[in-house]
Amino acid sequence: MAGELPSVEACLERYIPASDLADVKRILYGGEARKLNLPDAALSAAQERDFELLGYGFDAAPEQLRRPRIVRVGLVQNKIPLPTDTAVAVQVAALHKRIEEIVEVAAMCGVNIVCFQEAWTMPFAFCTREKLPWTEFAESAEDGPTTKFCQELAKKYNMVVISPILERDEIHGGTLWNAAVVISNSGAVLGKSRKNHIPRVGDFNEVRYSIVIVKLVLPCSSCFCQHALYQSSHHDLGHFYGSSYVAAPDGSRTPGLSRIYDGLLVVEMDLNLCRQVSDIWNFKMTGRYEMYAKKLTEAVQPYFTPNIIRE
């Protein structure tokens, strides 16, 4: 990893004067998140197990009639520990072992909800057009080996687990889904959420979807496009994403984890902030949900004709 930039935050703190750094973070992150004092035992364990451990907090305004609703969330990012040509079952077992090492440290930090990365039980193979062996990593969301593994973690550490996997839905013809399984701290499977799409990587040659409104694209996208390495990404994909962070409902965010190392980001948040922000923006005050529902229902019908009026 020599010569690689570990994180944008490390670079900012190294080269921007302290007198200006607070303003830079306010502009980039919407404010400066409070740093958490994590247990020494957790910090030592993270160092021994070779992953980054960071902690931040979001605060809400104190209220008179509601107590703070404090939750600690752990965000995990990890590399694959074995070469991609290793047997599928062996790769999955190695990832289970690595994740358990990190979750144990999350428990030391008082994490209530731990979130794993997208398709965490496999290499991110969606940069290829190949099917085998990548589709063999798909599992049942309800009773597959990874869900059973996460159920044991949830019960052992009294922790809710969000486990995004490649799901194989055998009931509906073996359909593949990009799914996130939600497991209660009791070990019960509460449900799952499915996405319709997994992005390609490398050249970002997305013919299906695009965002054409510049303000909706992350500010860092322009940096990727300007970087010289982008031109050779057909041949060298480089590091895939990384820099995981947590965003608050007011638009602020924590600093990110490393671009290139495994990591655990612990974030303490007061859920009261959700309603406080909603009250400020008042989106629901002018919402006409019945009207939206009617129009959307009409628009999805197979023979829908838009109401276009011409002279």
Coordinates of C-alpha atoms in Angstrom, one line a residue:
M1 CA 0.0 0.0 0.0
A2 CA 3.0 2.3 -0.1
G3 CA 2.3 5.5 -1.8
E4 CA -1.5 5.2 -1.4
L5 CA -3.5 8.0 0.2
P6 CA -5.0 6.3 3.3
S7 CA -7.8 8.9 3.6
V8 CA -8.8 12.4 2.6
E9 CA -9.2 13.4 6.3
A10 CA -5.6 12.4 7.1
C11 CA -4.4 14.6 4.2
L12 CA -6.5 17.6 5.3
E13 CA -5.3 17.4 8.9
R14 CA -1.7 17.1 7.8
Y15 CA -1.6 20.1 5.4
I16 CA -4.4 22.5 6.4
P17 CA -3.6 24.8 9.3
A18 CA -5.7 24.2 12.5
S19 CA -7.1 27.7 12.2
D20 CA -8.7 26.8 8.9
L21 CA -9.5 23.1 9.4
A22 CA -12.7 23.7 11.3
D23 CA -14.1 25.8 8.4
V24 CA -13.0 23.2 5.9
K25 CA -14.8 20.4 7.7
R26 CA -17.9 22.6 8.1
I27 CA -18.0 23.1 4.4
L28 CA -17.3 19.5 3.4
Y29 CA -19.1 17.7 6.2
G30 CA -21.8 20.2 7.4
G31 CA -20.0 20.5 10.8
E32 CA -17.5 18.7 12.9
A33 CA -18.8 15.5 14.5
R34 CA -18.0 14.9 18.2
K35 CA -15.2 12.4 18.7
L36 CA -16.1 9.4 20.9
N37 CA -13.8 8.1 23.6
L38 CA -13.6 4.4 22.8
P39 CA -12.3 1.8 25.3
D40 CA -8.6 1.2 25.3
A41 CA -9.2 -2.5 25.1
A42 CA -11.1 -2.0 21.8
L43 CA -8.4 0.2 20.3
S44 CA -5.8 -2.4 21.3
A45 CA -7.8 -5.2 19.8
A46 CA -8.3 -3.3 16.5
Q47 CA -4.6 -2.7 16.2
E48 CA -3.8 -6.3 16.9
R49 CA -6.4 -7.4 14.3
D50 CA -5.1 -4.9 11.8
F51 CA -8.2 -2.7 11.2
E52 CA -8.9 1.0 11.7
L53 CA -11.3 2.0 14.6
L54 CA -12.9 5.4 14.7
G55 CA -15.7 6.8 16.7
Y56 CA -17.9 9.9 16.3
G57 CA -21.2 11.3 17.6
F58 CA -24.2 13.3 16.4
D59 CA -26.1 15.4 19.0
A60 CA -29.7 16.5 19.0
A61 CA -31.1 19.6 20.8
P62 CA -32.3 18.7 24.3
E63 CA -36.1 18.4 24.6
Q64 CA -38.3 18.9 27.6
L65 CA -40.8 16.1 27.0
R66 CA -38.7 13.4 25.3
R67 CA -35.6 11.7 26.6
P68 CA -32.6 11.3 24.3
R69 CA -32.8 8.1 22.3
I70 CA -29.2 7.2 22.0
V71 CA -28.1 4.4 19.6
R72 CA -24.6 3.3 18.7
V73 CA -24.2 2.0 15.1
G74 CA -21.1 0.2 13.9
L75 CA -20.2 0.4 10.2
V76 CA -17.8 -2.3 8.9
Q77 CA -15.7 -2.2 5.7
N78 CA -13.4 -5.0 4.8
K79 CA -11.3 -6.5 2.0
I80 CA -11.6 -10.1 0.9
P81 CA -9.0 -12.1 2.8
L82 CA -8.3 -14.8 0.2
P83 CA -7.7 -14.8 -3.6
T84 CA -10.8 -14.9 -5.7
D85 CA -9.9 -18.3 -7.3
T86 CA -10.2 -19.9 -3.8
A87 CA -13.1 -22.3 -3.4
V88 CA -16.4 -20.5 -2.8
A89 CA -17.1 -22.1 0.6
V90 CA -13.6 -21.4 1.8
Q91 CA -13.8 -17.7 0.8
V92 CA -17.1 -17.3 2.7
A93 CA -15.8 -19.1 5.8
A94 CA -12.7 -16.7 5.8
L95 CA -15.0 -13.7 5.5
H96 CA -17.2 -14.9 8.4
K97 CA -14.1 -15.3 10.5
R98 CA -12.8 -11.8 9.7
I99 CA -16.2 -10.2 10.3
E100 CA -16.5 -11.9 13.7
E101 CA -13.1 -10.4 14.7
I102 CA -14.4 -7.0 13.9
V103 CA -17.9 -7.5 15.5
E104 CA -16.3 -8.5 18.8
V105 CA -14.6 -5.1 18.9
A106 CA -17.9 -3.4 18.0
A107 CA -19.4 -5.1 21.1
M108 CA -16.6 -3.7 23.2
C109 CA -17.6 -0.3 22.0
G110 CA -21.2 -0.7 23.0
V111 CA -22.6 -0.9 19.4
N112 CA -26.3 -1.7 19.2
I113 CA -26.6 -2.1 15.4
V114 CA -23.8 -3.4 13.2
C115 CA -23.9 -2.8 9.5
F116 CA -21.9 -4.8 7.0
Q117 CA -20.9 -3.7 3.5
E118 CA -22.8 -4.5 0.4
A119 CA -22.5 -8.1 -0.8
W120 CA -20.0 -8.6 2.0
T121 CA -19.8 -12.4 1.7
M122 CA -18.0 -12.3 -1.7
P123 CA -15.6 -10.5 -3.9
F124 CA -17.3 -7.5 -5.6
A125 CA -17.6 -9.4 -8.9
F126 CA -20.1 -7.2 -10.6
C127 CA -17.3 -5.5 -12.5
T128 CA -17.3 -8.5 -14.7
R129 CA -19.9 -10.1 -17.1
E130 CA -19.1 -13.5 -15.7
K131 CA -21.7 -15.6 -13.9
L132 CA -19.8 -18.5 -12.5
P133 CA -18.4 -18.8 -9.9
W134 CA -19.9 -15.5 -8.6
T135 CA -23.5 -16.6 -8.6
E136 CA -22.5 -19.5 -6.3
F137 CA -22.1 -17.0 -3.5
A138 CA -25.8 -16.3 -3.5
E139 CA -27.7 -17.6 -0.5
S140 CA -31.1 -17.7 1.1
A141 CA -31.9 -14.6 3.0
E142 CA -34.0 -16.5 5.5
D143 CA -31.9 -19.6 6.4
G144 CA -28.7 -19.5 4.4
P145 CA -25.3 -20.1 6.1
T146 CA -24.5 -16.4 6.4
T147 CA -27.9 -15.6 7.9
K148 CA -27.4 -18.4 10.4
F149 CA -23.9 -17.1 11.2
C150 CA -25.3 -13.5 11.7
Q151 CA -28.1 -14.9 14.0
E152 CA -25.5 -16.3 16.3
L153 CA -23.5 -13.1 16.3
A154 CA -26.7 -11.1 17.1
K155 CA -27.6 -13.3 20.1
K156 CA -24.0 -13.5 21.3
Y157 CA -23.4 -9.8 21.4
N158 CA -27.0 -8.6 21.9
M159 CA -26.8 -6.6 18.7
V160 CA -29.0 -6.0 15.6
V161 CA -27.2 -7.1 12.4
I162 CA -27.7 -5.6 9.0
S163 CA -26.3 -8.2 6.6
P164 CA -26.3 -7.3 2.8
I165 CA -25.8 -10.4 0.7
L166 CA -26.4 -11.7 -2.8
E167 CA -29.7 -13.4 -2.2
R168 CA -31.0 -16.5 -4.1
D169 CA -34.8 -16.6 -4.0
E170 CA -35.6 -20.2 -4.6
I171 CA -39.4 -19.7 -4.2
H172 CA -39.5 -17.4 -7.3
G173 CA -37.4 -19.4 -9.8
G174 CA -34.0 -18.9 -8.1
T175 CA -34.0 -15.1 -8.7
L176 CA -30.9 -13.2 -7.6
W177 CA -31.4 -10.1 -5.5
N178 CA -29.1 -7.5 -3.9
A179 CA -30.6 -7.9 -0.5
A180 CA -30.0 -6.6 3.1
V181 CA -31.1 -9.0 5.8
V182 CA -32.2 -7.4 9.1
I183 CA -31.6 -9.7 12.2
S184 CA -32.9 -8.8 15.6
N185 CA -30.7 -8.8 18.7
S186 CA -32.7 -11.9 19.7
G187 CA -31.4 -13.7 16.6
A188 CA -34.7 -13.6 14.7
V189 CA -34.8 -12.6 11.0
L190 CA -37.0 -9.4 11.0
G191 CA -37.1 -9.0 7.2
K192 CA -35.0 -7.9 4.3
S193 CA -34.7 -5.0 1.9
R194 CA -33.9 -5.5 -1.8
K195 CA -32.3 -3.2 -4.3
N196 CA -32.9 -3.3 -8.0
H197 CA -29.4 -2.6 -9.2
I198 CA -25.7 -3.2 -8.5
P199 CA -23.4 -0.6 -10.1
R200 CA -20.6 -1.7 -12.4
V201 CA -17.1 -0.5 -11.4
G202 CA -14.0 0.6 -13.2
D203 CA -15.1 2.7 -16.1
F204 CA -18.6 3.4 -14.5
N205 CA -20.1 2.6 -17.9
E206 CA -23.7 2.8 -16.7
V207 CA -26.2 2.6 -19.5
R208 CA -29.1 1.9 -17.3
Y209 CA -29.1 4.8 -14.9
S210 CA -27.5 8.2 -14.6
I211 CA -27.8 11.4 -12.6
V212 CA -27.9 14.4 -14.8
I213 CA -28.4 17.0 -12.1
V214 CA -24.9 18.1 -11.0
K215 CA -25.9 19.0 -7.5
L216 CA -27.1 15.5 -6.7
V217 CA -23.7 13.9 -7.4
L218 CA -21.2 13.5 -4.6
P219 CA -18.5 16.3 -4.7
C220 CA -15.8 13.7 -4.9
S221 CA -17.1 12.4 -8.3
S222 CA -15.4 15.3 -10.1
C223 CA -12.1 14.3 -8.4
F224 CA -12.4 10.8 -9.8
C225 CA -13.0 12.0 -13.3
Q226 CA -10.0 14.4 -13.2
H227 CA -7.6 11.8 -11.8
A228 CA -5.2 10.3 -14.4
L229 CA -5.8 6.8 -13.1
Y230 CA -9.4 7.1 -14.2
Q231 CA -8.1 6.8 -17.8
S232 CA -6.6 3.4 -17.2
S233 CA -9.4 1.9 -15.1
H234 CA -10.3 -0.6 -17.8
H235 CA -7.1 -2.4 -16.9
D236 CA -6.7 -1.6 -13.2
L237 CA -9.8 -1.1 -11.0
G238 CA -7.7 0.1 -8.1
H239 CA -9.4 0.3 -4.7
F240 CA -13.2 -0.1 -4.7
Y241 CA -14.9 2.7 -2.8
G242 CA -13.9 2.5 0.9
S243 CA -14.0 5.7 3.0
S244 CA -17.3 4.6 4.7
Y245 CA -19.1 7.3 6.6
V246 CA -22.4 8.0 8.4
A247 CA -24.7 10.9 7.4
A248 CA -27.1 12.6 9.8
P249 CA -30.6 13.7 8.9
D250 CA -29.5 17.3 9.0
G251 CA -27.1 16.7 6.1
S252 CA -23.9 16.6 8.2
R253 CA -21.6 13.6 8.1
T254 CA -18.8 11.9 9.9
P255 CA -15.3 11.7 8.5
G256 CA -14.7 8.5 6.5
L257 CA -12.7 5.4 7.2
S258 CA -9.6 4.7 5.3
R259 CA -9.7 4.2 1.5
I260 CA -7.5 1.1 1.6
Y261 CA -7.8 -0.7 5.0
D262 CA -10.4 -2.7 6.9
G263 CA -12.2 -0.6 9.4
L264 CA -15.0 -0.1 12.0
L265 CA -16.7 3.2 12.3
V266 CA -18.7 3.6 15.6
V267 CA -21.2 6.4 15.5
E268 CA -23.4 7.5 18.5
M269 CA -26.6 9.2 17.5
D270 CA -29.7 10.6 19.1
L271 CA -32.8 9.5 17.1
N272 CA -34.6 12.6 18.3
L273 CA -32.7 14.5 15.6
C274 CA -34.9 12.8 12.9
R275 CA -38.1 14.5 14.1
Q276 CA -36.3 17.8 14.9
V277 CA -35.0 18.0 11.3
S278 CA -38.4 17.0 9.9
D279 CA -40.1 19.8 11.9
I280 CA -37.6 22.4 10.5
W281 CA -38.1 21.4 6.9
N282 CA -41.8 20.7 7.1
F283 CA -42.0 18.6 4.0
K284 CA -45.0 16.7 5.2
M285 CA -47.0 19.9 5.8
T286 CA -47.4 20.5 2.1
G287 CA -47.4 16.9 1.0
R288 CA -50.4 15.6 -1.0
Y289 CA -49.8 11.9 -0.7
E290 CA -53.2 10.7 -1.8
M291 CA -52.8 12.8 -5.0
Y292 CA -49.3 11.4 -5.6
A293 CA -50.5 7.8 -5.0
K294 CA -53.3 8.3 -7.5
K295 CA -51.1 9.7 -10.2
L296 CA -48.4 7.1 -9.8
T297 CA -50.9 4.3 -9.9
E298 CA -52.2 5.7 -13.2
A299 CA -48.7 6.1 -14.6
V300 CA -47.6 2.5 -14.0
Q301 CA -50.5 1.0 -15.9
P302 CA -49.4 -0.7 -19.2
Y303 CA -51.6 1.5 -21.4
F304 CA -51.1 4.8 -19.6
T305 CA -51.2 7.8 -21.9
P306 CA -49.6 11.1 -20.6
N307 CA -51.9 14.1 -20.7
I308 CA -50.1 16.1 -23.4
I309 CA -52.1 19.0 -24.8
R310 CA -51.2 20.5 -28.1
E311 CA -52.8 23.3 -30.1

